[in-house]
Amino acid sequence: MAGHDDEHLLHNEIKLLGVLGWVEYRLPIFNWINNAVGTNYPTPKNVNYFWNFGSLAGIALVIQILTGIVLAAHYVPTADGAFASVERIMRDVNYGWLFRYAHANGASLFFAVVYIHLFRNLYYGSYKYPRELLWWLGLIMLILMITTAFMGYVLPWGQMSYWGATVITNLFGAMPIIGDELLLWLWGGFTVGEVLLRGFYSLHYLLAFVIAGLAIVHIWALHQHRSNNPLGIDIKGPQDILPFHPYFTVKDLFGFGIYLIVFALLVFYAPNMLGEPDNYIPADPLQTPAHIVPEWYLLPFYAILRAVPDKLGGVIALALALLVLFAVPWLDTSKVRSARFRPIYKQLFWIFLADVLILGWVGGSPPEGMFITIGQLATVYYFVHFLVLLPIVGKLESPTPLPDSIATAVLEENKRKKARKLPQVGVAPSASHGASSGGGH
Amino acid sequence: MRRLVGVALLLAALAPAAVHAADEADPPKRVQWSFDGLFGTFDLPAARRGLQVYLDSCGTCHSLRFVAYRNLLEIGLTGDEAKAIAASHEVRDGPDETGAYFMRPAGLADRFVPPFANEQAARFANGGAYPPDLSLMYKARLRGADYVYSLLTGYGDPSPDVEFAPGMNYNRYFPGRQIAMPQPLLDGMVQYADGTPATVDQMARDVLQFLAWAAEPYLPVRHRMGLGVLVYLLLLTGLLYAVKRAVWRDQH
């Protein structure tokens, strides 16, 4: 896919004859694929199941696009027709209910997968040199995903669609000087209405393909320096790697099977569990729902938005919460990537994860009483983690020793596993394993 | 640390409960529905009795605008029965060859004819309150079937200190405990053809079978298909795991 900066680790170029050879001579697409996800792409042999979530995200995106194309063919983007057209899909289009439930729950699972992907990245320090741009591309895709999902949620034109759109678009009105004009332009009128709905429909469709394009660039950047791994150390030679195919194609396929089982359970047995019942009530501009809440995957951001009593301040906090992630490769001053070898950062990681979950809880609760205080404390901690703790800990912490290479670490790990399986007679084998075996999972 | 995450997860799971504790109403009763669970499906005789309750009671105020008369064949009505129900309502059609609009009896292809011409007419006839459409009611409330069942059986006498707005009725499951809808079900108000005694509780259960079907007509298909899909996926994933083990054998 791209010129690599180190020596060739694998020599699995494919030679083709006949028609395929004729094509390959003119357009070397088969070796291109083979270099990307085939036998000629070297992958650290020790990557664990958390490394499945990248390819899962890609598959989740494909499912969204395919189901979305079918839905778009039956959807009517008008204020009068949108809600009824969704019901027609659910009732009169052949298997329309299946496509719609797959699309709605697919969005939820897409976010779940991407969030796990992102937290894996934070735990194993994958964003560090030389993968900063890879991290940035991921973050840009996340922001586009949030935008796309929000617009998609507006399309059924239910109560939560309408009022969600009202709350979020009003945020743009908080901008000084240009706020009012911007809002007028965004709405195409003086309130949330059909012009906005049509615009969202168009952009919702478009952005999915922008994300797909960026995903290819993301993989391109990945392949330049290849996957990080749970040890966070670089590939040193052929003994550290395995070809992507068949080792990781089959591992990814197995992960895909698990993903589809979870997906099927949701689509077939709990298709509305993650949605808001209010969105089965047609949009009514005269009646505000008791609690306007976004989908679960946006709740932490919603909590940050509401933590600041001032509207503009909330918008700035929300924007900064996303933007601060772009600075993480430089805010994290430690040269060690993996949290396995960073005793203090490892603790901070779990506290940060708990903080984000608390933000999600606050985001889904009414903004009153203790929730206000908890939300504000959790928001402050969110920023303290990145802006204060991350830089300081990198300097103060003394990491535990890193293994010499991936291969030696894997060999030791295997030895330990075998020792555990064998009945232990008399001698206690290797007392040295205490240090790193607790790390990670 | 992981315990901390556990606590946060637990709190996140409790969030909906916290939201709804704020509304002043009792939590809905828990009912075992035939359509819950992996093998859940509609109780069709009950759904047909529920249709009768809808036609006699709910339908005088509440529309059902996403359901067509032809759909009634799915709960076991014959074509003639469904046609007879349709034909008791009129719809506007046209223009005919002279360009005029005319009224004709509704047919199987028509959707349930709403009881009022528009929202204003509905409000005017109901003391200002707007009876919502029931097509999606089962999905449009949290724990919809439990909630509507509780609402239908939740009328009673308030404690004397409750102050009522004019025309409101006491119902302990409705947010605020005051509802404009008068008690819609009374013992024996319908005569079931199959001889089932028409108690309030029975009618409420029956009408929920009907409303759940109206909101989610493909639920039985979905459950059946899901079972096949899951069995297939479990086998496939098991095989993929075996292949993975085989491919990786020399690496362990």
Short mmCIF file of C-alpha atoms in Angstrom, two decimals, chain A:
data_model
loop_
_atom_site.label_atom_id
_atom_site.label_comp_id
_atom_site.label_asym_id
_atom_site.label_seq_id
_atom_site.Cartn_x
_atom_site.Cartn_y
_atom_site.Cartn_z
CA MET A 1 0.00 0.00 0.00
CA ALA A 2 2.85 2.35 0.73
CA GLY A 3 6.62 2.33 0.75
CA HIS A 4 7.83 1.08 4.08
CA ASP A 5 10.69 2.69 5.87
CA ASP A 6 12.23 -0.48 7.27
CA GLU A 7 13.59 -3.64 5.67
CA HIS A 8 11.21 -6.09 4.04
CA LEU A 9 9.85 -8.40 6.71
CA LEU A 10 7.97 -10.70 4.41
CA HIS A 11 8.58 -11.83 0.85
CA ASN A 12 5.15 -12.99 -0.15
CA GLU A 13 4.63 -11.06 -3.38
CA ILE A 14 2.21 -12.93 -5.56
CA LYS A 15 3.03 -13.87 -9.15
CA LEU A 16 0.08 -14.13 -11.49
CA LEU A 17 -0.36 -15.66 -14.94
CA GLY A 18 -3.07 -15.46 -17.58
CA VAL A 19 -5.82 -12.88 -17.34
CA LEU A 20 -4.98 -11.95 -13.74
CA GLY A 21 -1.35 -11.53 -14.74
CA TRP A 22 -2.42 -9.32 -17.66
CA VAL A 23 -4.39 -7.12 -15.25
CA GLU A 24 -1.66 -7.13 -12.61
CA TYR A 25 0.96 -5.97 -15.14
CA ARG A 26 -1.16 -2.91 -15.93
CA LEU A 27 -2.78 -2.31 -12.55
CA PRO A 28 -1.01 -4.09 -9.68
CA ILE A 29 -4.19 -4.39 -7.66
CA PHE A 30 -3.71 -7.96 -6.48
CA ASN A 31 -0.39 -7.24 -4.85
CA TRP A 32 -1.84 -4.01 -3.53
CA ILE A 33 -4.56 -5.98 -1.74
CA ASN A 34 -2.04 -8.62 -0.68
CA ASN A 35 0.18 -5.93 0.77
CA ALA A 36 -2.76 -4.38 2.60
CA VAL A 37 -4.61 -7.32 4.14
CA GLY A 38 -2.91 -10.36 2.70
CA THR A 39 0.13 -12.54 3.15
CA ASN A 40 2.53 -9.66 2.60
CA TYR A 41 1.35 -7.39 5.40
CA PRO A 42 3.39 -7.93 8.55
CA THR A 43 1.45 -7.70 11.83
CA PRO A 44 2.90 -7.90 15.34
CA LYS A 45 2.23 -11.47 16.43
CA ASN A 46 1.16 -10.45 19.94
CA VAL A 47 -1.78 -8.16 19.19
CA ASN A 48 -4.76 -9.19 21.34
CA TYR A 49 -8.50 -9.20 20.70
CA PHE A 50 -8.72 -5.46 21.28
CA TRP A 51 -7.04 -5.12 17.90
CA ASN A 52 -10.15 -6.62 16.27
CA PHE A 53 -12.07 -3.43 16.73
CA GLY A 54 -10.45 -1.56 13.84
CA SER A 55 -11.67 -4.00 11.24
CA LEU A 56 -14.99 -4.30 13.10
CA ALA A 57 -15.45 -0.54 12.73
CA GLY A 58 -14.87 -0.88 9.00
CA ILE A 59 -17.47 -3.64 8.77
CA ALA A 60 -19.93 -1.64 10.88
CA LEU A 61 -19.52 1.25 8.43
CA VAL A 62 -20.19 -1.01 5.46
CA ILE A 63 -23.37 -2.32 7.16
CA GLN A 64 -24.52 1.26 7.75
CA ILE A 65 -23.93 2.24 4.13
CA LEU A 66 -25.67 -0.83 2.70
CA THR A 67 -28.73 -0.63 4.94
CA GLY A 68 -28.78 3.15 4.53
CA ILE A 69 -28.90 2.95 0.72
CA VAL A 70 -32.03 0.78 0.96
CA LEU A 71 -33.68 3.09 3.51
CA ALA A 72 -32.87 6.17 1.44
CA ALA A 73 -34.75 4.66 -1.49
CA HIS A 74 -37.98 4.63 0.54
CA TYR A 75 -37.57 7.63 2.80
CA VAL A 76 -39.38 10.94 2.16
CA PRO A 77 -37.46 13.97 3.49
CA THR A 78 -40.41 16.28 4.11
CA ALA A 79 -41.84 17.54 7.40
CA ASP A 80 -45.23 16.03 6.50
CA GLY A 81 -43.96 12.82 4.99
CA ALA A 82 -40.87 11.75 6.92
CA PHE A 83 -42.52 10.08 9.91
CA ALA A 84 -45.13 8.32 7.77
CA SER A 85 -42.49 7.17 5.27
CA VAL A 86 -40.52 5.53 8.09
CA GLU A 87 -43.70 3.72 9.13
CA ARG A 88 -44.23 2.62 5.53
CA ILE A 89 -40.71 1.18 5.61
CA MET A 90 -41.55 -0.63 8.84
CA ARG A 91 -44.88 -2.01 7.58
CA ASP A 92 -45.13 -2.12 3.81
CA VAL A 93 -41.60 -2.37 2.41
CA ASN A 94 -40.43 -5.98 2.17
CA TYR A 95 -38.14 -6.56 5.14
CA GLY A 96 -38.13 -2.82 5.70
CA TRP A 97 -38.31 -3.38 9.45
CA LEU A 98 -35.14 -5.45 9.23
CA PHE A 99 -33.24 -2.77 7.32
CA ARG A 100 -34.37 0.02 9.62
CA TYR A 101 -33.66 -1.84 12.85
CA ALA A 102 -30.30 -2.95 11.47
CA HIS A 103 -29.45 0.65 10.56
CA ALA A 104 -30.55 2.13 13.90
CA ASN A 105 -28.85 -0.51 16.04
CA GLY A 106 -25.91 -0.67 13.66
CA ALA A 107 -25.23 2.97 14.47
CA SER A 108 -25.17 2.20 18.18
CA LEU A 109 -22.84 -0.74 17.74
CA PHE A 110 -20.63 1.28 15.39
CA PHE A 111 -20.10 3.77 18.20
CA ALA A 112 -19.54 1.01 20.76
CA VAL A 113 -16.86 -0.50 18.52
CA VAL A 114 -15.21 2.84 17.82
CA TYR A 115 -15.17 3.78 21.50
CA ILE A 116 -13.50 0.49 22.42
CA HIS A 117 -11.04 1.09 19.57
CA LEU A 118 -10.32 4.55 20.97
CA PHE A 119 -9.88 3.43 24.57
CA ARG A 120 -7.63 0.59 23.45
CA ASN A 121 -5.58 3.28 21.76
CA LEU A 122 -5.39 5.29 24.98
CA TYR A 123 -4.41 2.24 27.03
CA TYR A 124 -1.65 1.02 24.74
CA GLY A 125 -0.44 4.49 23.74
CA SER A 126 -0.95 3.84 20.04
CA TYR A 127 -1.28 7.56 19.33
CA LYS A 128 2.38 8.21 20.10
CA TYR A 129 5.20 8.77 17.63
CA PRO A 130 5.06 7.91 14.78
CA ARG A 131 1.28 7.38 14.63
CA GLU A 132 0.07 10.90 15.45
CA LEU A 133 -1.57 11.47 12.06
CA LEU A 134 -3.21 8.06 12.21
CA TRP A 135 -4.73 9.16 15.53
CA TRP A 136 -5.84 12.47 14.04
CA LEU A 137 -7.54 10.75 11.12
CA GLY A 138 -9.40 8.57 13.59
CA LEU A 139 -10.52 11.59 15.58
CA ILE A 140 -11.72 13.40 12.46
CA MET A 141 -13.72 10.32 11.56
CA LEU A 142 -15.17 10.25 15.08
CA ILE A 143 -16.31 13.86 14.77
CA LEU A 144 -17.83 13.09 11.37
CA MET A 145 -19.53 10.04 12.86
CA ILE A 146 -21.06 12.13 15.63
CA THR A 147 -22.31 14.62 13.05
CA THR A 148 -23.67 11.91 10.76
CA ALA A 149 -25.37 10.02 13.57
CA PHE A 150 -26.98 13.18 14.90
CA MET A 151 -28.32 14.07 11.45
CA GLY A 152 -29.55 10.54 10.95
CA TYR A 153 -31.39 10.65 14.24
CA VAL A 154 -33.26 13.74 13.04
CA LEU A 155 -34.53 12.06 9.87
CA PRO A 156 -37.47 10.04 11.31
CA TRP A 157 -38.87 13.40 12.45
CA GLY A 158 -40.16 12.12 15.76
CA GLN A 159 -40.34 14.18 18.93
CA MET A 160 -36.74 13.46 19.94
CA SER A 161 -35.54 14.09 16.37
CA TYR A 162 -37.19 17.47 16.28
CA TRP A 163 -36.24 18.64 19.75
CA GLY A 164 -32.75 17.19 19.55
CA ALA A 165 -32.24 19.15 16.35
CA THR A 166 -33.63 22.26 18.04
CA VAL A 167 -31.29 21.99 21.04
CA ILE A 168 -28.17 21.24 19.04
CA THR A 169 -28.67 23.72 16.20
CA ASN A 170 -29.43 26.43 18.77
CA LEU A 171 -25.88 25.95 20.06
CA PHE A 172 -24.61 27.60 16.90
CA GLY A 173 -26.69 30.61 17.83
CA ALA A 174 -24.50 31.02 20.90
CA MET A 175 -21.59 32.12 18.74
CA PRO A 176 -20.81 35.78 19.25
CA ILE A 177 -21.61 38.26 16.44
CA ILE A 178 -22.43 35.75 13.68
CA GLY A 179 -24.63 33.47 15.84
CA ASP A 180 -28.02 34.71 14.69
CA GLU A 181 -27.08 34.85 11.02
CA LEU A 182 -25.50 31.42 11.21
CA LEU A 183 -28.64 29.96 12.76
CA LEU A 184 -30.83 31.53 10.08
CA TRP A 185 -28.60 30.04 7.39
CA LEU A 186 -28.48 26.64 9.07
CA TRP A 187 -32.23 26.43 9.52
CA GLY A 188 -33.05 27.95 6.16
CA GLY A 189 -35.77 29.79 8.06
CA PHE A 190 -36.68 30.99 11.50
CA THR A 191 -37.03 27.61 13.15
CA VAL A 192 -36.14 23.95 12.74
CA GLY A 193 -38.19 22.79 9.79
CA GLU A 194 -38.30 21.10 6.47
CA VAL A 195 -35.37 22.95 4.90
CA LEU A 196 -33.12 21.72 7.69
CA LEU A 197 -34.53 18.21 7.37
CA ARG A 198 -33.73 18.07 3.67
CA GLY A 199 -30.25 19.43 4.28
CA PHE A 200 -29.60 16.85 6.97
CA TYR A 201 -30.82 14.09 4.68
CA SER A 202 -28.42 15.15 1.97
CA LEU A 203 -25.47 15.53 4.34
CA HIS A 204 -26.24 12.33 6.23
CA TYR A 205 -25.90 10.42 2.98
CA LEU A 206 -22.81 12.32 1.88
CA LEU A 207 -20.87 12.12 5.13
CA ALA A 208 -21.09 8.33 5.27
CA PHE A 209 -18.98 8.22 2.14
CA VAL A 210 -16.60 10.89 3.40
CA ILE A 211 -16.02 8.66 6.43
CA ALA A 212 -15.48 5.68 4.13
CA GLY A 213 -12.88 7.67 2.16
CA LEU A 214 -11.11 8.74 5.34
CA ALA A 215 -11.14 5.14 6.55
CA ILE A 216 -9.00 4.24 3.54
CA VAL A 217 -6.57 7.05 4.34
CA HIS A 218 -6.59 5.86 7.97
CA ILE A 219 -5.56 2.36 6.84
CA TRP A 220 -2.93 3.88 4.55
CA ALA A 221 -1.41 5.73 7.49
CA LEU A 222 -1.67 2.59 9.63
CA HIS A 223 0.29 0.58 7.12
CA GLN A 224 3.12 3.08 7.00
CA HIS A 225 4.25 2.19 10.53
CA ARG A 226 1.99 -0.83 11.06
CA SER A 227 -0.08 -1.77 14.06
CA ASN A 228 1.02 -0.99 17.57
CA ASN A 229 0.81 -3.94 19.97
CA PRO A 230 0.09 -4.58 23.67
CA LEU A 231 3.78 -4.19 24.54
CA GLY A 232 4.01 -0.88 22.73
CA ILE A 233 7.48 -1.70 21.40
CA ASP A 234 8.49 -1.62 17.75
CA ILE A 235 8.82 -4.57 15.41
CA LYS A 236 12.51 -5.50 15.41
CA GLY A 237 12.60 -8.32 12.91
CA PRO A 238 10.80 -11.16 11.17
CA GLN A 239 10.54 -13.15 14.40
CA ASP A 240 8.19 -10.48 15.80
CA ILE A 241 5.58 -10.65 13.07
CA LEU A 242 3.06 -12.85 11.35
CA PRO A 243 1.54 -12.29 7.92
CA PHE A 244 -1.89 -10.68 8.14
CA HIS A 245 -3.35 -13.50 6.10
CA PRO A 246 -4.22 -16.10 7.28
CA TYR A 247 -3.49 -15.32 10.93
CA PHE A 248 -5.41 -12.09 11.34
CA THR A 249 -7.98 -12.51 8.60
CA VAL A 250 -9.26 -15.57 10.45
CA LYS A 251 -8.98 -13.85 13.83
CA ASP A 252 -10.93 -10.85 12.49
CA LEU A 253 -13.55 -13.13 10.96
CA PHE A 254 -14.06 -14.84 14.31
CA GLY A 255 -14.45 -11.42 15.96
CA PHE A 256 -16.89 -10.49 13.22
CA GLY A 257 -18.95 -13.57 14.11
CA ILE A 258 -19.16 -12.47 17.75
CA TYR A 259 -20.10 -8.96 16.61
CA LEU A 260 -22.90 -10.28 14.41
CA ILE A 261 -24.30 -12.34 17.30
CA VAL A 262 -24.55 -9.22 19.47
CA PHE A 263 -25.98 -7.33 16.50
CA ALA A 264 -28.60 -10.03 15.86
CA LEU A 265 -29.63 -10.10 19.51
CA LEU A 266 -30.30 -6.37 19.37
CA VAL A 267 -31.99 -6.25 15.97
CA PHE A 268 -34.23 -9.27 16.47
CA TYR A 269 -34.93 -9.20 20.19
CA ALA A 270 -34.41 -5.68 21.53
CA PRO A 271 -34.56 -3.36 18.52
CA ASN A 272 -35.85 -0.40 20.50
CA MET A 273 -33.89 -0.91 23.71
CA LEU A 274 -31.26 1.71 22.86
CA GLY A 275 -33.72 4.19 21.35
CA GLU A 276 -36.00 6.73 22.97
CA PRO A 277 -39.72 5.85 23.02
CA ASP A 278 -40.51 9.52 22.38
CA ASN A 279 -39.23 9.20 18.84
CA TYR A 280 -42.28 7.10 17.98
CA ILE A 281 -44.35 10.24 18.56
CA PRO A 282 -44.45 12.47 15.47
CA ALA A 283 -42.60 15.79 15.79
CA ASP A 284 -44.73 18.42 17.46
CA PRO A 285 -43.23 21.94 17.54
CA LEU A 286 -45.76 22.96 20.20
CA GLN A 287 -44.96 20.28 22.75
CA THR A 288 -41.52 19.89 24.33
CA PRO A 289 -40.72 16.40 25.66
CA ALA A 290 -40.13 16.18 29.42
CA HIS A 291 -36.49 15.15 28.94
CA ILE A 292 -34.59 15.85 25.76
CA VAL A 293 -31.73 13.37 25.61
CA PRO A 294 -29.47 12.30 22.76
CA GLU A 295 -28.64 8.69 21.97
CA TRP A 296 -26.48 6.93 24.58
CA TYR A 297 -23.27 7.34 22.61
CA LEU A 298 -23.44 11.13 22.85
CA LEU A 299 -24.40 11.35 26.52
CA PRO A 300 -20.87 12.09 27.90
CA PHE A 301 -20.54 15.01 25.50
CA TYR A 302 -24.04 16.17 26.38
CA ALA A 303 -23.05 16.18 30.06
CA ILE A 304 -19.99 18.34 29.29
CA LEU A 305 -22.16 20.73 27.28
CA ARG A 306 -24.56 21.15 30.18
CA ALA A 307 -21.87 21.32 32.87
CA VAL A 308 -21.14 24.94 32.01
CA PRO A 309 -24.03 27.21 33.06
CA ASP A 310 -23.40 29.58 30.17
CA LYS A 311 -24.56 28.47 26.70
CA LEU A 312 -21.50 29.69 24.82
CA GLY A 313 -19.28 28.31 27.58
CA GLY A 314 -20.95 24.92 27.21
CA VAL A 315 -20.38 24.90 23.48
CA ILE A 316 -16.72 25.82 23.98
CA ALA A 317 -16.30 23.07 26.60
CA LEU A 318 -17.89 20.56 24.22
CA ALA A 319 -15.61 21.60 21.37
CA LEU A 320 -12.54 21.52 23.62
CA ALA A 321 -13.46 18.07 24.92
CA LEU A 322 -13.03 16.78 21.38
CA LEU A 323 -10.16 19.05 20.38
CA VAL A 324 -8.04 18.17 23.41
CA LEU A 325 -7.84 14.63 22.05
CA PHE A 326 -5.85 15.94 19.08
CA ALA A 327 -3.15 17.19 21.47
CA VAL A 328 -2.84 13.91 23.40
CA PRO A 329 0.27 12.68 21.52
CA TRP A 330 2.11 15.75 22.86
CA LEU A 331 0.36 16.07 26.21
CA ASP A 332 1.48 12.54 27.05
CA THR A 333 5.15 13.09 27.80
CA SER A 334 6.05 9.45 28.42
CA LYS A 335 8.15 7.68 25.80
CA VAL A 336 6.69 4.33 26.86
CA ARG A 337 3.58 3.50 24.89
CA SER A 338 1.83 0.66 26.66
CA ALA A 339 0.14 1.20 30.03
CA ARG A 340 1.39 -2.29 30.95
CA PHE A 341 4.71 -0.74 31.82
CA ARG A 342 3.32 2.46 33.30
CA PRO A 343 2.06 1.71 36.84
CA ILE A 344 0.57 5.15 37.50
CA TYR A 345 -0.85 5.86 34.06
CA LYS A 346 -2.56 2.47 34.16
CA GLN A 347 -4.53 3.60 37.24
CA LEU A 348 -5.30 6.95 35.62
CA PHE A 349 -6.62 5.20 32.55
CA TRP A 350 -9.26 3.31 34.54
CA ILE A 351 -10.19 6.42 36.51
CA PHE A 352 -10.60 8.30 33.24
CA LEU A 353 -12.80 5.54 31.82
CA ALA A 354 -14.93 5.68 34.97
CA ASP A 355 -15.11 9.47 34.60
CA VAL A 356 -16.44 9.17 31.05
CA LEU A 357 -19.04 6.61 32.17
CA ILE A 358 -20.12 8.94 34.98
CA LEU A 359 -20.44 11.73 32.40
CA GLY A 360 -22.65 9.43 30.35
CA TRP A 361 -24.80 8.73 33.40
CA VAL A 362 -25.14 12.44 34.15
CA GLY A 363 -25.88 13.19 30.48
CA GLY A 364 -28.85 10.82 30.61
CA SER A 365 -30.23 12.25 33.85
CA PRO A 366 -32.27 15.42 34.30
CA PRO A 367 -30.04 18.46 34.93
CA GLU A 368 -31.06 19.03 38.53
CA GLY A 369 -29.83 18.51 42.09
CA MET A 370 -26.72 16.41 42.56
CA PHE A 371 -26.41 15.68 38.85
CA ILE A 372 -25.30 19.25 38.22
CA THR A 373 -22.46 19.00 40.73
CA ILE A 374 -21.40 15.52 39.66
CA GLY A 375 -21.47 16.59 36.01
CA GLN A 376 -19.32 19.62 36.70
CA LEU A 377 -16.77 17.66 38.76
CA ALA A 378 -16.58 14.94 36.12
CA THR A 379 -16.14 17.56 33.39
CA VAL A 380 -13.32 19.22 35.28
CA TYR A 381 -11.66 15.87 35.78
CA TYR A 382 -11.99 15.09 32.06
CA PHE A 383 -9.81 18.10 31.28
CA VAL A 384 -7.51 17.66 34.29
CA HIS A 385 -6.73 14.16 33.07
CA PHE A 386 -5.49 15.39 29.72
CA LEU A 387 -4.11 18.81 30.53
CA VAL A 388 -2.53 18.22 33.95
CA LEU A 389 -2.14 14.55 34.85
CA LEU A 390 -1.00 13.23 31.46
CA PRO A 391 1.97 15.65 31.10
CA ILE A 392 3.04 15.35 34.74
CA VAL A 393 2.76 11.59 35.09
CA GLY A 394 4.84 11.07 31.96
CA LYS A 395 7.67 12.96 33.64
CA LEU A 396 7.40 11.61 37.19
CA GLU A 397 6.52 7.99 36.66
CA SER A 398 9.24 5.35 36.42
CA PRO A 399 8.09 2.71 33.95
CA THR A 400 8.79 -0.97 34.55
CA PRO A 401 11.43 -2.48 32.23
CA LEU A 402 10.36 -3.16 28.65
CA PRO A 403 10.98 -6.58 27.08
CA ASP A 404 13.77 -6.81 24.51
CA SER A 405 11.47 -7.72 21.68
CA ILE A 406 7.98 -8.92 20.88
CA ALA A 407 9.30 -12.39 20.10
CA THR A 408 11.05 -12.88 23.44
CA ALA A 409 8.00 -11.63 25.33
CA VAL A 410 5.74 -14.01 23.42
CA LEU A 411 8.10 -16.94 24.08
CA GLU A 412 8.13 -16.20 27.79
CA GLU A 413 4.36 -15.85 27.84
CA ASN A 414 3.96 -19.25 26.16
CA LYS A 415 6.39 -20.83 28.61
CA ARG A 416 4.40 -19.44 31.48
CA LYS A 417 1.10 -20.72 30.01
CA LYS A 418 2.57 -24.21 29.61
CA ALA A 419 3.94 -24.15 33.16
CA ARG A 420 0.50 -23.23 34.44
CA LYS A 421 -1.12 -26.11 32.55
CA LEU A 422 1.38 -28.76 33.79
CA PRO A 423 0.88 -30.15 37.28
CA GLN A 424 3.45 -28.46 39.46
CA VAL A 425 5.52 -31.14 41.19
CA GLY A 426 8.18 -30.13 43.69
CA VAL A 427 10.08 -27.24 42.19
CA ALA A 428 8.34 -23.94 41.74
CA PRO A 429 9.08 -22.88 38.17
CA SER A 430 10.01 -19.33 37.24
CA ALA A 431 9.19 -17.08 40.13
CA SER A 432 9.91 -14.15 37.84
CA HIS A 433 6.51 -13.89 36.20
CA GLY A 434 4.75 -11.88 38.84
CA ALA A 435 5.64 -8.51 37.38
CA SER A 436 3.88 -8.39 34.06
CA SER A 437 1.28 -11.14 34.19
CA GLY A 438 -1.20 -8.89 35.96
CA GLY A 439 -1.06 -6.30 33.23
CA GLY A 440 -3.66 -5.61 30.65
CA HIS A 441 -6.89 -7.48 30.87
#
